[in-house]
Amino acid sequence: SFDTRGSGEVVSVAISGIDCPLLGNPRTATDLVCVTPVLSSAPYDLVVSVGNRDSLAFDVDEDPPTVTAVRAVAAALGAGAHVTVFGRNFGGSAPMAGSLQAAVGSDACTPVDWVSDSSIACALAATIRSSMPAIAVRLASLESAPFAFTMTDVTGDLPRHAVGLRNKGATVELISYDAVAATADLLAVFPIGPIDYGLSAVDA
């Protein structure tokens, strides 16, 4: 029984010898909730202590990561794209450095930024294409099943040219910017100085 009301005994949980902090007091005599600490590779064992009494070690099975969706947009000009991977079992807290990895086919998707147990982000290699190999997420020794996804190329949706002004201090330049080629052409230069509004003084 985990019910220690009236006894003053302390209840604690440890996973592989690492403290698993309890969320509040024991809910019932048979129910405990704790926050999983950062762990090394499985397998794990769980021990509950009530006062100076320890339970037998209980083997803990850990579910592997699961990918359910990938949000990705191919960057213009062939650069690597940032993707957000959605799923579950990516870690209840930020994993130890190097323990959370993602790969698209044989290419690593790095760096992997842990967002939550259900979301991570990473950048694809520069060799992106509309038909990508499946992505897989690995947390310590556990790996997800490959998840197939497609890229959306937005290059064709970009305006080819845009005209704008560029302030150079003493002058203002009128430029034409090519969004696809990423080049700017100078169209005209206008000096910045006193402005004559054509006003004249009127005698009272």
mmCIF file of C-alpha atoms in Angstrom:
data_model
loop_
_atom_site.group_PDB
_atom_site.id
_atom_site.type_symbol
_atom_site.label_atom_id
_atom_site.label_comp_id
_atom_site.label_asym_id
_atom_site.label_seq_id
_atom_site.Cartn_x
_atom_site.Cartn_y
_atom_site.Cartn_z
ATOM 1 C CA SER A 1 0.000 0.000 0.000
ATOM 2 C CA PHE A 2 1.189 3.538 -0.844
ATOM 3 C CA ASP A 3 -1.174 5.126 1.668
ATOM 4 C CA THR A 4 0.989 6.708 4.374
ATOM 5 C CA ARG A 5 -1.630 9.003 5.921
ATOM 6 C CA GLY A 6 -1.078 9.193 9.618
ATOM 7 C CA SER A 7 2.268 7.373 9.550
ATOM 8 C CA GLY A 8 4.478 10.230 8.333
ATOM 9 C CA GLU A 9 6.443 7.811 6.144
ATOM 10 C CA VAL A 10 7.922 9.180 2.915
ATOM 11 C CA VAL A 11 7.006 7.571 -0.409
ATOM 12 C CA SER A 12 9.552 7.748 -3.239
ATOM 13 C CA VAL A 13 10.068 6.194 -6.665
ATOM 14 C CA ALA A 14 13.365 5.458 -8.415
ATOM 15 C CA ILE A 15 13.933 4.260 -11.978
ATOM 16 C CA SER A 16 17.283 2.567 -12.485
ATOM 17 C CA GLY A 17 18.453 4.227 -9.256
ATOM 18 C CA ILE A 18 17.441 7.746 -10.395
ATOM 19 C CA ASP A 19 14.771 9.622 -8.440
ATOM 20 C CA CYS A 20 11.407 9.908 -10.205
ATOM 21 C CA PRO A 21 9.782 12.944 -8.524
ATOM 22 C CA LEU A 22 6.205 12.347 -7.414
ATOM 23 C CA LEU A 23 3.419 14.577 -8.629
ATOM 24 C CA GLY A 24 1.715 15.433 -5.365
ATOM 25 C CA ASN A 25 0.832 12.921 -2.708
ATOM 26 C CA PRO A 26 -0.137 9.338 -3.568
ATOM 27 C CA ARG A 27 -3.559 9.491 -5.230
ATOM 28 C CA THR A 28 -4.713 6.239 -3.698
ATOM 29 C CA ALA A 29 -3.223 3.300 -1.850
ATOM 30 C CA THR A 30 -2.445 1.722 -5.239
ATOM 31 C CA ASP A 31 -1.719 4.712 -7.514
ATOM 32 C CA LEU A 32 1.447 6.830 -7.875
ATOM 33 C CA VAL A 33 2.385 9.357 -10.561
ATOM 34 C CA CYS A 34 5.959 10.576 -11.055
ATOM 35 C CA VAL A 35 7.916 12.558 -13.648
ATOM 36 C CA THR A 36 10.289 10.322 -15.579
ATOM 37 C CA PRO A 37 13.912 11.490 -15.220
ATOM 38 C CA VAL A 38 16.441 11.590 -18.054
ATOM 39 C CA LEU A 39 17.551 7.992 -18.483
ATOM 40 C CA SER A 40 20.224 6.150 -20.399
ATOM 41 C CA SER A 41 19.400 3.221 -22.660
ATOM 42 C CA ALA A 42 16.839 0.594 -21.602
ATOM 43 C CA PRO A 43 16.124 -1.745 -19.874
ATOM 44 C CA TYR A 44 14.984 0.014 -16.713
ATOM 45 C CA ASP A 45 13.850 -1.150 -13.299
ATOM 46 C CA LEU A 46 11.465 0.679 -11.001
ATOM 47 C CA VAL A 47 11.499 0.548 -7.192
ATOM 48 C CA VAL A 48 8.956 2.137 -4.853
ATOM 49 C CA SER A 49 10.076 2.948 -1.319
ATOM 50 C CA VAL A 50 7.728 3.550 1.609
ATOM 51 C CA GLY A 51 9.702 4.658 4.631
ATOM 52 C CA ASN A 52 12.577 2.178 4.928
ATOM 53 C CA ARG A 53 10.791 -0.530 2.953
ATOM 54 C CA ASP A 54 11.587 -1.098 -0.736
ATOM 55 C CA SER A 55 9.482 -2.940 -3.269
ATOM 56 C CA LEU A 56 10.886 -5.604 -5.525
ATOM 57 C CA ALA A 57 12.399 -4.180 -8.728
ATOM 58 C CA PHE A 58 9.850 -3.977 -11.525
ATOM 59 C CA ASP A 59 11.006 -4.130 -15.147
ATOM 60 C CA VAL A 60 9.809 -1.111 -17.134
ATOM 61 C CA ASP A 61 9.013 -1.482 -20.819
ATOM 62 C CA GLU A 62 9.450 1.711 -22.817
ATOM 63 C CA ASP A 63 7.509 2.411 -25.985
ATOM 64 C CA PRO A 64 9.633 3.522 -28.952
ATOM 65 C CA PRO A 65 9.109 6.910 -30.610
ATOM 66 C CA THR A 66 6.241 7.067 -33.090
ATOM 67 C CA VAL A 67 6.058 9.575 -35.966
ATOM 68 C CA THR A 68 2.548 10.574 -37.006
ATOM 69 C CA ALA A 69 3.126 13.660 -39.171
ATOM 70 C CA VAL A 70 5.852 15.835 -40.706
ATOM 71 C CA ARG A 71 5.360 19.485 -41.567
ATOM 72 C CA ALA A 72 7.888 20.523 -44.173
ATOM 73 C CA VAL A 73 8.231 23.140 -46.894
ATOM 74 C CA ALA A 74 11.097 22.986 -49.365
ATOM 75 C CA ALA A 75 13.097 26.168 -49.086
ATOM 76 C CA ALA A 76 13.661 28.224 -52.191
ATOM 77 C CA LEU A 77 17.006 28.221 -53.981
ATOM 78 C CA GLY A 78 17.757 24.607 -53.000
ATOM 79 C CA ALA A 79 18.643 25.296 -49.367
ATOM 80 C CA GLY A 80 17.962 22.756 -46.643
ATOM 81 C CA ALA A 81 14.463 22.814 -45.224
ATOM 82 C CA HIS A 82 13.466 22.874 -41.592
ATOM 83 C CA VAL A 83 10.884 20.294 -40.656
ATOM 84 C CA THR A 84 8.722 19.767 -37.607
ATOM 85 C CA VAL A 85 8.107 16.136 -36.691
ATOM 86 C CA PHE A 86 4.987 15.242 -34.733
ATOM 87 C CA GLY A 87 4.304 12.032 -32.851
ATOM 88 C CA ARG A 88 4.782 10.676 -29.351
ATOM 89 C CA ASN A 89 7.429 9.251 -27.040
ATOM 90 C CA PHE A 90 10.106 11.808 -27.971
ATOM 91 C CA GLY A 91 10.951 12.192 -24.273
ATOM 92 C CA GLY A 92 9.036 13.672 -21.353
ATOM 93 C CA SER A 93 11.873 16.177 -20.868
ATOM 94 C CA ALA A 94 14.798 17.372 -22.964
ATOM 95 C CA PRO A 95 16.897 14.230 -23.604
ATOM 96 C CA MET A 96 20.614 13.989 -22.970
ATOM 97 C CA ALA A 97 22.794 15.436 -25.749
ATOM 98 C CA GLY A 98 23.103 13.025 -28.647
ATOM 99 C CA SER A 99 20.421 10.609 -27.441
ATOM 100 C CA LEU A 100 17.671 12.055 -29.668
ATOM 101 C CA GLN A 101 18.363 11.648 -33.380
ATOM 102 C CA ALA A 102 16.430 11.869 -36.630
ATOM 103 C CA ALA A 103 17.325 10.703 -40.125
ATOM 104 C CA VAL A 104 15.772 10.866 -43.572
ATOM 105 C CA GLY A 105 16.967 7.760 -45.301
ATOM 106 C CA SER A 106 20.722 7.690 -44.672
ATOM 107 C CA ASP A 107 20.984 11.481 -44.195
ATOM 108 C CA ALA A 108 20.900 12.891 -40.672
ATOM 109 C CA CYS A 109 18.326 15.595 -39.936
ATOM 110 C CA THR A 110 20.272 17.921 -37.644
ATOM 111 C CA PRO A 111 20.382 19.580 -35.263
ATOM 112 C CA VAL A 112 17.469 17.934 -33.482
ATOM 113 C CA ASP A 113 15.635 20.435 -31.295
ATOM 114 C CA TRP A 114 13.395 18.808 -28.683
ATOM 115 C CA VAL A 115 10.134 20.717 -28.325
ATOM 116 C CA SER A 116 7.987 18.296 -26.346
ATOM 117 C CA ASP A 117 7.184 14.608 -25.992
ATOM 118 C CA SER A 118 5.129 14.982 -29.180
ATOM 119 C CA SER A 119 7.205 17.379 -31.292
ATOM 120 C CA ILE A 120 10.800 17.868 -32.476
ATOM 121 C CA ALA A 121 12.395 20.013 -35.178
ATOM 122 C CA CYS A 122 15.437 19.531 -37.394
ATOM 123 C CA ALA A 123 16.961 20.636 -40.712
ATOM 124 C CA LEU A 124 17.178 18.366 -43.731
ATOM 125 C CA ALA A 125 20.320 17.977 -45.794
ATOM 126 C CA ALA A 126 20.732 20.375 -48.723
ATOM 127 C CA THR A 127 19.870 17.610 -51.202
ATOM 128 C CA ILE A 128 16.117 17.986 -50.775
ATOM 129 C CA ARG A 129 13.657 16.858 -53.389
ATOM 130 C CA SER A 130 9.922 16.458 -53.713
ATOM 131 C CA SER A 131 10.044 12.696 -53.100
ATOM 132 C CA MET A 132 11.964 12.169 -49.869
ATOM 133 C CA PRO A 133 12.960 8.896 -48.162
ATOM 134 C CA ALA A 134 11.051 8.061 -45.000
ATOM 135 C CA ILE A 135 12.039 9.771 -41.753
ATOM 136 C CA ALA A 136 12.823 7.874 -38.552
ATOM 137 C CA VAL A 137 13.365 9.152 -35.002
ATOM 138 C CA ARG A 138 15.673 7.432 -32.528
ATOM 139 C CA LEU A 139 15.693 8.041 -28.764
ATOM 140 C CA ALA A 140 18.566 6.221 -27.044
ATOM 141 C CA SER A 141 18.193 2.577 -28.138
ATOM 142 C CA LEU A 142 14.591 2.895 -29.337
ATOM 143 C CA GLU A 143 13.766 3.766 -32.936
ATOM 144 C CA SER A 144 10.503 4.625 -34.630
ATOM 145 C CA ALA A 145 9.151 2.918 -37.700
ATOM 146 C CA PRO A 146 10.009 4.865 -40.896
ATOM 147 C CA PHE A 147 7.412 7.498 -41.777
ATOM 148 C CA ALA A 148 6.983 8.510 -45.429
ATOM 149 C CA PHE A 149 6.292 12.164 -46.241
ATOM 150 C CA THR A 150 6.435 14.594 -49.166
ATOM 151 C CA MET A 151 7.889 18.062 -49.552
ATOM 152 C CA THR A 152 6.024 21.107 -50.829
ATOM 153 C CA ASP A 153 8.120 23.226 -53.178
ATOM 154 C CA VAL A 154 7.045 26.862 -52.835
ATOM 155 C CA THR A 155 9.628 28.272 -55.234
ATOM 156 C CA GLY A 156 7.056 28.649 -58.008
ATOM 157 C CA ASP A 157 4.802 30.674 -55.713
ATOM 158 C CA LEU A 158 7.401 33.375 -55.101
ATOM 159 C CA PRO A 159 7.030 36.647 -57.062
ATOM 160 C CA ARG A 160 9.739 36.845 -59.694
ATOM 161 C CA HIS A 161 10.389 40.565 -59.225
ATOM 162 C CA ALA A 162 9.675 43.107 -56.557
ATOM 163 C CA VAL A 163 10.418 46.832 -56.670
ATOM 164 C CA GLY A 164 11.377 48.725 -53.550
ATOM 165 C CA LEU A 165 13.335 51.576 -52.029
ATOM 166 C CA ARG A 166 16.662 51.262 -50.240
ATOM 167 C CA ASN A 167 17.814 54.100 -47.966
ATOM 168 C CA LYS A 168 21.558 54.713 -48.328
ATOM 169 C CA GLY A 169 21.742 57.758 -46.051
ATOM 170 C CA ALA A 170 22.467 60.571 -48.492
ATOM 171 C CA THR A 171 20.490 58.908 -51.279
ATOM 172 C CA VAL A 172 17.508 56.645 -51.836
ATOM 173 C CA GLU A 173 17.887 53.850 -54.382
ATOM 174 C CA LEU A 174 15.072 52.381 -56.420
ATOM 175 C CA ILE A 175 15.810 48.678 -56.877
ATOM 176 C CA SER A 176 14.282 45.690 -58.604
ATOM 177 C CA TYR A 177 14.736 42.451 -56.655
ATOM 178 C CA ASP A 178 14.660 39.044 -58.344
ATOM 179 C CA ALA A 179 13.312 36.688 -55.636
ATOM 180 C CA VAL A 180 14.318 33.503 -57.453
ATOM 181 C CA ALA A 181 17.837 34.477 -58.517
ATOM 182 C CA ALA A 182 18.319 36.500 -55.315
ATOM 183 C CA THR A 183 19.793 39.453 -57.218
ATOM 184 C CA ALA A 184 18.997 43.162 -57.074
ATOM 185 C CA ASP A 185 19.231 45.633 -59.981
ATOM 186 C CA LEU A 186 19.645 49.368 -59.373
ATOM 187 C CA LEU A 187 17.040 51.346 -61.315
ATOM 188 C CA ALA A 188 17.588 54.905 -60.104
ATOM 189 C CA VAL A 189 19.226 57.011 -57.369
ATOM 190 C CA PHE A 190 17.607 60.027 -55.733
ATOM 191 C CA PRO A 191 19.516 62.442 -53.464
ATOM 192 C CA ILE A 192 18.145 63.265 -50.024
ATOM 193 C CA GLY A 193 18.220 67.016 -49.298
ATOM 194 C CA PRO A 194 16.128 70.109 -48.533
ATOM 195 C CA ILE A 195 12.725 69.883 -50.152
ATOM 196 C CA ASP A 196 11.239 72.918 -51.919
ATOM 197 C CA TYR A 197 7.495 72.745 -51.500
ATOM 198 C CA GLY A 198 7.009 75.919 -53.592
ATOM 199 C CA LEU A 199 5.728 77.937 -50.633
ATOM 200 C CA SER A 200 6.136 81.701 -50.339
ATOM 201 C CA ALA A 201 5.787 84.094 -47.426
ATOM 202 C CA VAL A 202 2.560 86.083 -47.251
ATOM 203 C CA ASP A 203 2.622 89.553 -45.759
ATOM 204 C CA ALA A 204 0.126 90.065 -42.954
#
